[in-house]
PDB file of C-alpha atoms and ligand atoms in Angstrom:
ATOM      1  CA  MET A   1     -12.775  31.729 -37.332  1.00 52.00           C
ATOM      2  CA  LYS A   2     -11.939  28.298 -38.944  1.00 56.00           C
ATOM      3  CA  ALA A   3     -12.772  27.379 -42.670  1.00 61.00           C
ATOM      4  CA  ASP A   4     -15.733  24.472 -42.103  1.00 63.00           C
ATOM      5  CA  VAL A   5     -16.639  22.612 -45.470  1.00 66.00           C
ATOM      6  CA  GLN A   6     -20.249  22.321 -47.632  1.00 64.00           C
ATOM      7  CA  ILE A   7     -20.569  19.630 -50.194  1.00 63.00           C
ATOM      8  CA  ASN A   8     -23.449  19.869 -52.866  1.00 58.00           C
ATOM      9  CA  ASN A   9     -24.837  16.446 -54.441  1.00 53.00           C
ATOM     10  CA  ARG A  10     -22.403  16.490 -57.088  1.00 61.00           C
ATOM     11  CA  GLY A  11     -19.928  16.336 -54.728  1.00 64.00           C
ATOM     12  CA  ASP A  12     -18.138  19.888 -54.691  1.00 68.00           C
ATOM     13  CA  ARG A  13     -16.797  21.204 -51.827  1.00 69.00           C
ATOM     14  CA  ARG A  14     -16.990  24.779 -51.203  1.00 69.00           C
ATOM     15  CA  ALA A  15     -15.800  26.764 -47.252  1.00 69.00           C
ATOM     16  CA  VAL A  16     -17.400  29.242 -45.261  1.00 65.00           C
ATOM     17  CA  ASP A  17     -16.798  30.085 -42.005  1.00 63.00           C
ATOM     18  CA  SER A  18     -17.690  28.367 -38.953  1.00 62.00           C
ATOM     19  CA  ALA A  19     -17.797  29.261 -34.816  1.00 61.00           C
ATOM     20  CA  PRO A  20     -14.911  25.971 -33.677  1.00 66.00           C
ATOM     21  CA  ILE A  21     -16.631  24.299 -30.482  1.00 86.00           C
ATOM     22  CA  ASP A  22     -15.197  21.730 -28.314  1.00 90.00           C
ATOM     23  CA  ARG A  23     -16.526  18.884 -28.694  1.00 95.00           C
ATOM     24  CA  GLY A  24     -14.259  16.194 -26.484  1.00 96.00           C
ATOM     25  CA  VAL A  25     -12.562  13.219 -28.529  1.00 98.00           C
ATOM     26  CA  ALA A  26     -13.216  10.581 -31.410  1.00 98.00           C
ATOM     27  CA  ILE A  27     -11.713   7.849 -31.476  1.00 99.00           C
ATOM     28  CA  VAL A  28     -11.655   6.865 -35.392  1.00 99.00           C
ATOM     29  CA  THR A  29     -10.357   3.355 -37.036  1.00 99.00           C
ATOM     30  CA  GLY A  30      -8.816   3.213 -39.637  1.00 98.00           C
ATOM     31  CA  GLY A  31      -8.683   6.764 -39.816  1.00 98.00           C
ATOM     32  CA  ARG A  32      -5.275   6.666 -41.835  1.00 98.00           C
ATOM     33  CA  ARG A  33      -6.372   6.994 -45.323  1.00 98.00           C
ATOM     34  CA  GLY A  34      -9.631   6.558 -47.108  1.00 98.00           C
ATOM     35  CA  ILE A  35     -13.325   6.792 -45.576  1.00 98.00           C
ATOM     36  CA  GLY A  36     -11.489   7.068 -42.157  1.00 98.00           C
ATOM     37  CA  GLN A  37      -8.893  10.270 -43.183  1.00 98.00           C
ATOM     38  CA  ALA A  38     -11.801  11.917 -44.736  1.00 98.00           C
ATOM     39  CA  ILE A  39     -13.860  11.187 -40.957  1.00 98.00           C
ATOM     40  CA  CYS A  40     -10.509  11.836 -38.924  1.00 98.00           C
ATOM     41  CA  VAL A  41     -10.655  16.045 -41.071  1.00 98.00           C
ATOM     42  CA  GLU A  42     -14.151  16.553 -40.555  1.00 98.00           C
ATOM     43  CA  LEU A  43     -14.651  15.706 -36.908  1.00 98.00           C
ATOM     44  CA  ALA A  44     -12.089  17.941 -36.422  1.00 98.00           C
ATOM     45  CA  SER A  45     -13.816  21.095 -37.991  1.00 97.00           C
ATOM     46  CA  ALA A  46     -16.940  20.964 -35.854  1.00 97.00           C
ATOM     47  CA  GLY A  47     -14.365  20.903 -32.820  1.00 97.00           C
ATOM     48  CA  PHE A  48     -13.040  17.523 -32.346  1.00 98.00           C
ATOM     49  CA  ASP A  49     -10.187  16.114 -31.467  1.00 98.00           C
ATOM     50  CA  ILE A  50      -8.622  12.887 -33.263  1.00 98.00           C
ATOM     51  CA  ALA A  51      -7.779   9.992 -31.375  1.00 99.00           C
ATOM     52  CA  VAL A  52      -6.021   8.075 -34.935  1.00 98.00           C
ATOM     53  CA  VAL A  53      -6.488   4.550 -34.536  1.00 98.00           C
ATOM     54  CA  ASP A  54      -4.695   1.929 -37.489  1.00 98.00           C
ATOM     55  CA  LEU A  55      -2.272  -0.592 -38.180  1.00 98.00           C
ATOM     56  CA  ARG A  56       0.088   1.289 -39.145  1.00 93.00           C
ATOM     57  CA  ASP A  57       2.448   4.480 -38.297  1.00 96.00           C
ATOM     58  CA  ASP A  58       3.772   5.792 -42.411  1.00 97.00           C
ATOM     59  CA  ASP A  59       3.609   8.829 -44.066  1.00 98.00           C
ATOM     60  CA  THR A  60      -0.413   8.471 -45.125  1.00 98.00           C
ATOM     61  CA  ALA A  61      -1.028   8.407 -41.378  1.00 98.00           C
ATOM     62  CA  ARG A  62       1.183  11.445 -40.304  1.00 98.00           C
ATOM     63  CA  GLU A  63      -0.774  13.267 -43.089  1.00 98.00           C
ATOM     64  CA  THR A  64      -3.916  12.708 -41.619  1.00 98.00           C
ATOM     65  CA  VAL A  65      -2.991  13.547 -38.744  1.00 98.00           C
ATOM     66  CA  ARG A  66      -1.562  16.835 -39.624  1.00 98.00           C
ATOM     67  CA  LEU A  67      -4.351  17.675 -41.761  1.00 98.00           C
ATOM     68  CA  VAL A  68      -6.479  17.586 -38.189  1.00 98.00           C
ATOM     69  CA  GLU A  69      -4.222  19.565 -36.459  1.00 98.00           C
ATOM     70  CA  GLU A  70      -4.608  22.295 -39.698  1.00 98.00           C
ATOM     71  CA  GLN A  71      -8.442  21.898 -38.704  1.00 97.00           C
ATOM     72  CA  GLY A  72      -7.565  23.371 -34.946  1.00 97.00           C
ATOM     73  CA  GLN A  73      -7.447  20.475 -33.514  1.00 98.00           C
ATOM     74  CA  ARG A  74      -6.029  17.968 -31.765  1.00 98.00           C
ATOM     75  CA  ALA A  75      -4.523  14.982 -33.508  1.00 98.00           C
ATOM     76  CA  SER A  76      -2.602  11.220 -31.951  1.00 98.00           C
ATOM     77  CA  LEU A  77      -1.652   8.324 -33.913  1.00 98.00           C
ATOM     78  CA  PHE A  78      -2.430   6.024 -32.245  1.00 98.00           C
ATOM     79  CA  ARG A  79      -1.236   2.218 -33.600  1.00 98.00           C
ATOM     80  CA  LEU A  80      -3.274  -0.726 -32.559  1.00 98.00           C
ATOM     81  CA  ASP A  81      -5.252  -3.970 -34.531  1.00 98.00           C
ATOM     82  CA  ILE A  82      -8.826  -3.245 -33.660  1.00 98.00           C
ATOM     83  CA  SER A  83      -8.829  -7.362 -33.450  1.00 98.00           C
ATOM     84  CA  LYS A  84      -6.575  -7.680 -30.692  1.00 98.00           C
ATOM     85  CA  THR A  85      -8.222  -7.254 -27.868  1.00 98.00           C
ATOM     86  CA  SER A  86      -5.115  -7.874 -25.134  1.00 98.00           C
ATOM     87  CA  ASP A  87      -4.161  -3.979 -26.309  1.00 98.00           C
ATOM     88  CA  TYR A  88      -7.748  -2.260 -25.414  1.00 98.00           C
ATOM     89  CA  ALA A  89      -6.967  -1.031 -22.300  1.00 98.00           C
ATOM     90  CA  ALA A  90      -3.468   0.662 -23.273  1.00 98.00           C
ATOM     91  CA  PHE A  91      -4.749   1.708 -26.027  1.00 98.00           C
ATOM     92  CA  LEU A  92      -7.877   3.461 -23.677  1.00 98.00           C
ATOM     93  CA  ASP A  93      -5.797   4.301 -21.215  1.00 98.00           C
ATOM     94  CA  GLY A  94      -3.764   6.194 -23.411  1.00 98.00           C
ATOM     95  CA  VAL A  95      -6.144   8.622 -25.439  1.00 98.00           C
ATOM     96  CA  GLU A  96      -7.336   9.393 -22.558  1.00 98.00           C
ATOM     97  CA  ALA A  97      -4.082  10.008 -20.497  1.00 98.00           C
ATOM     98  CA  GLY A  98      -2.907  12.029 -23.808  1.00 98.00           C
ATOM     99  CA  LEU A  99      -6.040  13.714 -25.084  1.00 98.00           C
ATOM    100  CA  GLY A 100      -8.767  13.459 -22.052  1.00 97.00           C
ATOM    101  CA  GLN A 101     -11.949  11.596 -22.415  1.00 96.00           C
ATOM    102  CA  VAL A 102     -14.082   9.851 -25.194  1.00 98.00           C
ATOM    103  CA  ASN A 103     -17.158  10.876 -26.760  1.00 98.00           C
ATOM    104  CA  CYS A 104     -17.424   9.468 -30.120  1.00 98.00           C
ATOM    105  CA  LEU A 105     -16.001   6.450 -31.598  1.00 98.00           C
ATOM    106  CA  VAL A 106     -16.565   5.434 -35.125  1.00 99.00           C
ATOM    107  CA  ASN A 107     -16.453   1.441 -35.280  1.00 99.00           C
ATOM    108  CA  ASN A 108     -13.786   2.314 -39.360  1.00 98.00           C
ATOM    109  CA  ALA A 109     -11.128   0.626 -39.784  1.00 98.00           C
ATOM    110  CA  GLY A 110     -12.569  -3.221 -42.069  1.00 98.00           C
ATOM    111  CA  ILE A 111     -11.034  -5.310 -44.280  1.00 98.00           C
ATOM    112  CA  GLN A 112     -12.313  -6.167 -47.958  1.00 97.00           C
ATOM    113  CA  VAL A 113     -11.661 -10.204 -49.086  1.00 95.00           C
ATOM    114  CA  SER A 114      -8.008 -10.961 -50.537  1.00 92.00           C
ATOM    115  CA  GLU A 115      -9.198 -12.453 -53.047  1.00 90.00           C
ATOM    116  CA  ARG A 116     -12.950 -12.512 -54.610  1.00 93.00           C
ATOM    117  CA  GLY A 117     -13.965 -15.641 -55.680  1.00 95.00           C
ATOM    118  CA  ASP A 118     -16.792 -18.436 -55.698  1.00 97.00           C
ATOM    119  CA  LEU A 119     -18.182 -19.410 -52.043  1.00 97.00           C
ATOM    120  CA  LEU A 120     -17.716 -22.909 -52.320  1.00 97.00           C
ATOM    121  CA  ASP A 121     -14.184 -22.228 -52.114  1.00 96.00           C
ATOM    122  CA  VAL A 122     -14.271 -19.714 -49.509  1.00 97.00           C
ATOM    123  CA  SER A 123     -11.241 -20.519 -46.480  1.00 96.00           C
ATOM    124  CA  GLU A 124     -11.187 -20.841 -42.902  1.00 97.00           C
ATOM    125  CA  GLU A 125      -8.361 -18.184 -42.470  1.00 96.00           C
ATOM    126  CA  SER A 126     -10.397 -15.871 -44.756  1.00 94.00           C
ATOM    127  CA  PHE A 127     -13.625 -15.788 -43.201  1.00 97.00           C
ATOM    128  CA  ASP A 128     -11.911 -16.280 -39.738  1.00 98.00           C
ATOM    129  CA  ARG A 129      -9.883 -12.642 -40.138  1.00 97.00           C
ATOM    130  CA  LEU A 130     -12.620 -11.152 -41.818  1.00 97.00           C
ATOM    131  CA  ILE A 131     -14.877 -11.716 -38.853  1.00 98.00           C
ATOM    132  CA  ASP A 132     -11.733 -11.032 -36.600  1.00 98.00           C
ATOM    133  CA  VAL A 133     -10.949  -7.782 -37.376  1.00 98.00           C
ATOM    134  CA  ASN A 134     -15.458  -5.994 -39.393  1.00 98.00           C
ATOM    135  CA  LEU A 135     -16.893  -7.891 -36.337  1.00 98.00           C
ATOM    136  CA  ARG A 136     -15.932  -9.106 -33.494  1.00 98.00           C
ATOM    137  CA  GLY A 137     -12.891  -6.527 -33.155  1.00 98.00           C
ATOM    138  CA  THR A 138     -15.168  -3.707 -33.901  1.00 99.00           C
ATOM    139  CA  PHE A 139     -17.661  -5.339 -30.609  1.00 99.00           C
ATOM    140  CA  PHE A 140     -15.347  -6.142 -28.598  1.00 99.00           C
ATOM    141  CA  LEU A 141     -13.638  -2.119 -29.155  1.00 99.00           C
ATOM    142  CA  THR A 142     -17.509  -0.887 -28.629  1.00 99.00           C
ATOM    143  CA  GLN A 143     -17.739  -2.649 -25.536  1.00 99.00           C
ATOM    144  CA  ALA A 144     -14.900  -1.474 -24.540  1.00 98.00           C
ATOM    145  CA  VAL A 145     -15.311   2.154 -25.234  1.00 98.00           C
ATOM    146  CA  ALA A 146     -18.852   2.294 -24.335  1.00 98.00           C
ATOM    147  CA  LYS A 147     -18.098   0.612 -20.946  1.00 98.00           C
ATOM    148  CA  ARG A 148     -15.511   3.252 -19.999  1.00 98.00           C
ATOM    149  CA  MET A 149     -19.116   6.070 -21.530  1.00 98.00           C
ATOM    150  CA  VAL A 150     -21.010   4.444 -19.154  1.00 97.00           C
ATOM    151  CA  ALA A 151     -18.760   4.523 -16.786  1.00 97.00           C
ATOM    152  CA  ARG A 152     -18.383   8.072 -16.387  1.00 94.00           C
ATOM    153  CA  ALA A 153     -20.201  10.266 -14.027  1.00 86.00           C
ATOM    154  CA  ASP A 154     -19.723  13.470 -16.062  1.00 88.00           C
ATOM    155  CA  ALA A 155     -21.271  12.548 -18.768  1.00 88.00           C
ATOM    156  CA  PRO A 156     -21.857  15.119 -22.075  1.00 88.00           C
ATOM    157  CA  GLU A 157     -24.687  14.655 -23.431  1.00 84.00           C
ATOM    158  CA  ASP A 158     -24.380  14.294 -26.970  1.00 88.00           C
ATOM    159  CA  ARG A 159     -22.233  11.177 -26.655  1.00 97.00           C
ATOM    160  CA  SER A 160     -22.122   8.745 -29.870  1.00 98.00           C
ATOM    161  CA  ILE A 161     -21.120   5.144 -31.686  1.00 98.00           C
ATOM    162  CA  VAL A 162     -20.886   4.601 -35.388  1.00 99.00           C
ATOM    163  CA  PHE A 163     -20.646   1.462 -37.439  1.00 99.00           C
ATOM    164  CA  ILE A 164     -20.106   1.736 -41.337  1.00 98.00           C
ATOM    165  CA  THR A 165     -20.877  -1.263 -42.394  1.00 98.00           C
ATOM    166  CA  SER A 166     -22.281  -1.368 -46.003  1.00 98.00           C
ATOM    167  CA  ALA A 167     -24.497  -1.610 -48.578  1.00 98.00           C
ATOM    168  CA  ASN A 168     -23.119  -5.408 -48.391  1.00 98.00           C
ATOM    169  CA  ALA A 169     -24.174  -6.102 -44.878  1.00 98.00           C
ATOM    170  CA  HIS A 170     -28.047  -6.195 -47.080  1.00 97.00           C
ATOM    171  CA  LEU A 171     -26.770  -6.580 -50.267  1.00 97.00           C
ATOM    172  CA  VAL A 172     -25.605  -9.948 -51.398  1.00 97.00           C
ATOM    173  CA  SER A 173     -22.097  -9.630 -53.774  1.00 96.00           C
ATOM    174  CA  PRO A 174     -21.122 -14.032 -53.969  1.00 94.00           C
ATOM    175  CA  GLU A 175     -17.912 -13.020 -54.886  1.00 96.00           C
ATOM    176  CA  LYS A 176     -16.954 -11.339 -51.674  1.00 96.00           C
ATOM    177  CA  GLY A 177     -19.440 -14.323 -48.695  1.00 97.00           C
ATOM    178  CA  PRO A 178     -17.224 -13.704 -45.618  1.00 97.00           C
ATOM    179  CA  TYR A 179     -17.154  -9.372 -46.053  1.00 98.00           C
ATOM    180  CA  CYS A 180     -20.762  -9.486 -46.486  1.00 98.00           C
ATOM    181  CA  ILE A 181     -21.580 -11.795 -43.905  1.00 98.00           C
ATOM    182  CA  SER A 182     -18.988  -9.252 -41.641  1.00 98.00           C
ATOM    183  CA  LYS A 183     -21.085  -5.768 -41.880  1.00 98.00           C
ATOM    184  CA  ALA A 184     -24.877  -8.061 -42.202  1.00 98.00           C
ATOM    185  CA  GLY A 185     -23.182  -8.821 -38.582  1.00 98.00           C
ATOM    186  CA  LEU A 186     -21.679  -5.898 -37.978  1.00 98.00           C
ATOM    187  CA  SER A 187     -25.270  -4.193 -38.332  1.00 98.00           C
ATOM    188  CA  MET A 188     -27.004  -5.953 -35.421  1.00 98.00           C
ATOM    189  CA  ALA A 189     -24.037  -5.140 -33.621  1.00 98.00           C
ATOM    190  CA  SER A 190     -24.725  -1.717 -34.578  1.00 98.00           C
ATOM    191  CA  GLN A 191     -28.841  -2.002 -32.942  1.00 98.00           C
ATOM    192  CA  GLN A 192     -27.765  -4.184 -29.903  1.00 98.00           C
ATOM    193  CA  TYR A 193     -25.792  -1.251 -28.667  1.00 99.00           C
ATOM    194  CA  ALA A 194     -28.979   1.566 -29.152  1.00 98.00           C
ATOM    195  CA  LEU A 195     -30.417  -0.072 -27.579  1.00 98.00           C
ATOM    196  CA  ARG A 196     -27.599  -0.567 -24.518  1.00 98.00           C
ATOM    197  CA  LEU A 197     -27.045   2.056 -24.745  1.00 98.00           C
ATOM    198  CA  ALA A 198     -29.716   5.737 -24.974  1.00 97.00           C
ATOM    199  CA  GLU A 199     -30.266   4.904 -21.817  1.00 96.00           C
ATOM    200  CA  HIS A 200     -26.840   6.392 -21.153  1.00 96.00           C
ATOM    201  CA  GLY A 201     -27.437   9.161 -23.192  1.00 96.00           C
ATOM    202  CA  ILE A 202     -25.019   7.445 -25.721  1.00 98.00           C
ATOM    203  CA  GLY A 203     -26.811   7.516 -30.060  1.00 98.00           C
ATOM    204  CA  VAL A 204     -25.521   4.487 -32.598  1.00 98.00           C
ATOM    205  CA  TYR A 205     -25.912   5.038 -35.599  1.00 98.00           C
ATOM    206  CA  GLU A 206     -25.104   2.258 -38.649  1.00 99.00           C
ATOM    207  CA  ILE A 207     -24.244   4.019 -42.341  1.00 99.00           C
ATOM    208  CA  ARG A 208     -23.992   2.506 -45.534  1.00 98.00           C
ATOM    209  CA  PRO A 209     -21.292   3.004 -47.776  1.00 98.00           C
ATOM    210  CA  GLY A 210     -22.462   2.429 -51.100  1.00 98.00           C
ATOM    211  CA  LEU A 211     -19.121   2.350 -53.655  1.00 98.00           C
ATOM    212  CA  ILE A 212     -16.766   4.787 -52.289  1.00 98.00           C
ATOM    213  CA  MET A 213     -13.168   5.763 -54.337  1.00 98.00           C
ATOM    214  CA  THR A 214     -11.050   4.359 -51.824  1.00 98.00           C
ATOM    215  CA  ASP A 215      -7.493   2.128 -51.927  1.00 97.00           C
ATOM    216  CA  MET A 216     -10.162  -0.651 -51.527  1.00 97.00           C
ATOM    217  CA  THR A 217     -11.661  -0.388 -54.208  1.00 97.00           C
ATOM    218  CA  ALA A 218      -9.016   1.235 -56.761  1.00 97.00           C
ATOM    219  CA  ASP A 219      -9.067  -2.376 -57.935  1.00 94.00           C
ATOM    220  CA  VAL A 220     -12.778  -2.330 -59.184  1.00 96.00           C
ATOM    221  CA  VAL A 221     -12.579   0.990 -61.114  1.00 98.00           C
ATOM    222  CA  GLU A 222     -12.206   0.507 -64.194  1.00 97.00           C
ATOM    223  CA  ARG A 223     -15.038  -2.557 -63.309  1.00 96.00           C
ATOM    224  CA  TYR A 224     -17.631  -0.379 -61.901  1.00 97.00           C
ATOM    225  CA  THR A 225     -17.301   2.457 -63.704  1.00 98.00           C
ATOM    226  CA  PRO A 226     -19.051   2.545 -66.726  1.00 98.00           C
ATOM    227  CA  GLN A 227     -21.876   1.000 -64.664  1.00 97.00           C
ATOM    228  CA  ILE A 228     -21.670   3.730 -62.349  1.00 98.00           C
ATOM    229  CA  GLU A 229     -22.036   6.052 -65.091  1.00 98.00           C
ATOM    230  CA  ASN A 230     -24.540   4.312 -68.050  1.00 97.00           C
ATOM    231  CA  GLY A 231     -27.281   4.524 -63.934  1.00 96.00           C
ATOM    232  CA  ALA A 232     -26.979   0.914 -63.602  1.00 96.00           C
ATOM    233  CA  ILE A 233     -25.321   1.025 -59.815  1.00 97.00           C
ATOM    234  CA  CYS A 234     -27.143   3.530 -57.851  1.00 97.00           C
ATOM    235  CA  ALA A 235     -29.230   6.814 -59.443  1.00 98.00           C
ATOM    236  CA  VAL A 236     -26.596   9.176 -58.824  1.00 98.00           C
ATOM    237  CA  ARG A 237     -24.124   8.421 -61.441  1.00 98.00           C
ATOM    238  CA  ARG A 238     -20.836   8.814 -59.527  1.00 98.00           C
ATOM    239  CA  TRP A 239     -18.886   7.677 -57.390  1.00 98.00           C
ATOM    240  CA  GLY A 240     -18.954   8.721 -53.563  1.00 98.00           C
ATOM    241  CA  GLN A 241     -15.987  10.609 -52.149  1.00 98.00           C
ATOM    242  CA  PRO A 242     -14.838   9.214 -48.863  1.00 98.00           C
ATOM    243  CA  HIS A 243     -15.775  12.735 -47.448  1.00 98.00           C
ATOM    244  CA  ASP A 244     -19.672  11.845 -48.531  1.00 98.00           C
ATOM    245  CA  ILE A 245     -19.936   9.532 -45.849  1.00 98.00           C
ATOM    246  CA  ALA A 246     -17.715  11.847 -43.607  1.00 98.00           C
ATOM    247  CA  ARG A 247     -20.142  14.638 -43.665  1.00 98.00           C
ATOM    248  CA  GLY A 248     -22.943  11.703 -43.522  1.00 98.00           C
ATOM    249  CA  ILE A 249     -21.147  11.534 -39.486  1.00 98.00           C
ATOM    250  CA  THR A 250     -20.125  14.529 -38.457  1.00 98.00           C
ATOM    251  CA  THR A 251     -24.593  15.206 -39.201  1.00 98.00           C
ATOM    252  CA  LEU A 252     -25.301  12.686 -36.562  1.00 98.00           C
ATOM    253  CA  VAL A 253     -22.663  12.732 -33.670  1.00 98.00           C
ATOM    254  CA  THR A 254     -23.597  16.947 -33.361  1.00 97.00           C
ATOM    255  CA  GLY A 255     -26.849  16.660 -33.222  1.00 95.00           C
ATOM    256  CA  GLY A 256     -28.196  16.463 -36.262  1.00 96.00           C
ATOM    257  CA  MET A 257     -30.612  13.651 -36.406  1.00 96.00           C
ATOM    258  CA  PRO A 258     -31.314  13.845 -32.381  1.00 93.00           C
ATOM    259  CA  PHE A 259     -34.164  11.286 -31.795  1.00 96.00           C
ATOM    260  CA  SER A 260     -32.438   9.127 -34.150  1.00 97.00           C
ATOM    261  CA  THR A 261     -30.663   5.928 -32.978  1.00 98.00           C
ATOM    262  CA  GLY A 262     -29.802   2.192 -33.837  1.00 98.00           C
ATOM    263  CA  ASP A 263     -30.934   3.317 -37.601  1.00 98.00           C
ATOM    264  CA  VAL A 264     -29.487   2.643 -40.694  1.00 98.00           C
ATOM    265  CA  TYR A 265     -28.082   5.494 -42.586  1.00 98.00           C
ATOM    266  CA  ASN A 266     -27.321   4.672 -46.646  1.00 98.00           C
ATOM    267  CA  ILE A 267     -25.177   6.466 -48.167  1.00 98.00           C
ATOM    268  CA  GLY A 268     -24.298   5.413 -51.801  1.00 98.00           C
ATOM    269  CA  GLY A 269     -26.357   7.513 -54.662  1.00 98.00           C
ATOM    270  CA  GLY A 270     -29.519   5.911 -54.210  1.00 98.00           C
ATOM    271  CA  MET A 271     -27.829   2.819 -54.567  1.00 97.00           C
ATOM    272  CA  GLN A 272     -30.138   0.223 -51.891  1.00 96.00           C
ATOM    273  CA  ILE A 273     -33.076   1.259 -53.838  1.00 96.00           C
ATOM    274  CA  PRO A 274     -34.715  -2.109 -55.063  1.00 93.00           C
ATOM    275  CA  ARG A 275     -35.473  -1.667 -58.596  1.00 90.00           C
ATOM    276  CA  LEU A 276     -36.786  -4.210 -61.606  1.00 88.00           C
TER     277      LEU A 276
HETATM  278  P1  NAI B   1      -9.039   0.918 -47.030  1.00 85.40           P
HETATM  279  O1  NAI B   1      -8.840   0.369 -46.720  1.00 85.40           O
HETATM  280  O2  NAI B   1      -8.819   2.971 -48.123  1.00 85.40           O
HETATM  281  O3  NAI B   1      -8.722   2.544 -45.024  1.00 85.40           O
HETATM  282  C1  NAI B   1      -8.986   1.288 -44.460  1.00 85.40           C
HETATM  283  C2  NAI B   1      -8.235   1.135 -43.315  1.00 85.40           C
HETATM  284  O4  NAI B   1      -8.235   0.694 -41.831  1.00 85.40           O
HETATM  285  C3  NAI B   1      -6.465   1.398 -43.249  1.00 85.40           C
HETATM  286  O5  NAI B   1      -5.804   2.315 -43.262  1.00 85.40           O
HETATM  287  C4  NAI B   1      -6.125  -0.357 -42.728  1.00 85.40           C
HETATM  288  O6  NAI B   1      -4.378   0.019 -42.414  1.00 85.40           O
HETATM  289  C5  NAI B   1      -7.391   0.122 -41.467  1.00 85.40           C
HETATM  290  N1  NAI B   1      -7.682  -0.758 -41.009  1.00 85.40           N
HETATM  291  C6  NAI B   1      -8.070  -2.242 -41.681  1.00 85.40           C
HETATM  292  N2  NAI B   1      -7.059  -3.563 -40.894  1.00 85.40           N
HETATM  293  C7  NAI B   1      -7.331  -3.227 -39.375  1.00 85.40           C
HETATM  294  C8  NAI B   1      -7.183  -3.276 -38.409  1.00 85.40           C
HETATM  295  N3  NAI B   1      -7.417  -4.710 -38.153  1.00 85.40           N
HETATM  296  N4  NAI B   1      -6.696  -2.623 -36.842  1.00 85.40           N
HETATM  297  C9  NAI B   1      -6.633  -0.821 -37.455  1.00 85.40           C
HETATM  298  N5  NAI B   1      -6.355  -0.856 -38.717  1.00 85.40           N
HETATM  299  C10 NAI B   1      -7.179  -1.534 -39.562  1.00 85.40           C
HETATM  300  O7  NAI B   1     -10.464   1.557 -46.261  1.00 85.40           O
HETATM  301  P2  NAI B   1     -11.823   2.405 -46.700  1.00 85.40           P
HETATM  302  O8  NAI B   1     -12.447   2.001 -47.749  1.00 85.40           O
HETATM  303  O9  NAI B   1     -11.604   3.586 -46.310  1.00 85.40           O
HETATM  304  O10 NAI B   1     -12.866   1.566 -45.542  1.00 85.40           O
HETATM  305  C11 NAI B   1     -13.185   1.825 -44.293  1.00 85.40           C
HETATM  306  C12 NAI B   1     -14.338   1.944 -44.434  1.00 85.40           C
HETATM  307  O11 NAI B   1     -16.037   1.325 -44.919  1.00 85.40           O
HETATM  308  C13 NAI B   1     -14.515   0.074 -44.067  1.00 85.40           C
HETATM  309  O12 NAI B   1     -15.085  -0.790 -42.407  1.00 85.40           O
HETATM  310  C14 NAI B   1     -15.342  -0.725 -45.128  1.00 85.40           C
HETATM  311  O13 NAI B   1     -15.362  -1.976 -45.253  1.00 85.40           O
HETATM  312  C15 NAI B   1     -16.140   0.122 -45.346  1.00 85.40           C
HETATM  313  N6  NAI B   1     -16.963   0.654 -46.801  1.00 85.40           N
HETATM  314  C16 NAI B   1     -16.318   0.734 -48.042  1.00 85.40           C
HETATM  315  C17 NAI B   1     -17.001   1.021 -48.823  1.00 85.40           C
HETATM  316  C18 NAI B   1     -16.000   1.557 -50.174  1.00 85.40           C
HETATM  317  O14 NAI B   1     -16.772   1.854 -51.202  1.00 85.40           O
HETATM  318  N7  NAI B   1     -14.825   2.290 -50.060  1.00 85.40           N
HETATM  319  C19 NAI B   1     -18.341   0.499 -49.418  1.00 85.40           C
HETATM  320  C20 NAI B   1     -18.754   0.117 -48.201  1.00 85.40           C
HETATM  321  C21 NAI B   1     -17.654   0.542 -46.821  1.00 85.40           C
END
């Protein structure tokens, strides 16, 4: 019997027993660390084998592979820059040859602006890199995976694609303009793919994380913690943890919301609630 994990509203985790189910292969981009690592582990605990995709192959990436294997599932690390469209075919051939057919794609890889600053000072170089990775790369990698999913004759019923955007798909942060713009565009891509793929039984979901404690947010921990603790940022007065996001995604891609597609799931402790 495998150990599953339940999380309560305070973020406490506890192990419970659950029967293993074979769900095929999930690709998790940016799976090496942070939210991506948690997604790899949670999806493995639900019965997926995992293609961990990242720019880097280091100790952290190998730890992710180990954590997946600890759940009794297979994991392989694939080095890929998701902005390099010419590398997709070889990458997907490698996933299919090494692990099998892909039933789930989680578009998690993303980058933040290298320096926060005035919109009037944003450089073309910074803008292009943000769009290349967060929007263009994610759009075309999804297209490449979706084409293979659609072409499959023996397709299982419960296939899915997840886009991790951000509260910033809607919430304007003037200091990180290109990031917000890339995530707003990705939100539209999610809805486009939902419409296009529904007839093939592929559910498409957008996850908008709020403030999650990872390396990406390390530079704003000091600034935001007091505001989180006094309730100024979100209703739930704590930082989100990577497993908060991973658990939500696992619910969606294991059939927890069967009549949902193209929907937006805010996971940010109520950060999206407009207030006076
Ligand atoms: P992170 O920076 O800790 O991890 C991102 C991973 O993606 C890294 O392992 C990195 O090497 C990989 N990556 C970056 N560019 C890549 C590329 N071109 N190709 C392949 N892999 C690449 O970030 P974190 O915090 O785990 O965020 C994950 C996703 O969640 C991102 O899309 C981010 O925009 C989004 N998000 C995060 C929030 C947070 O508060 N941490 C809030 C809202 C959204």
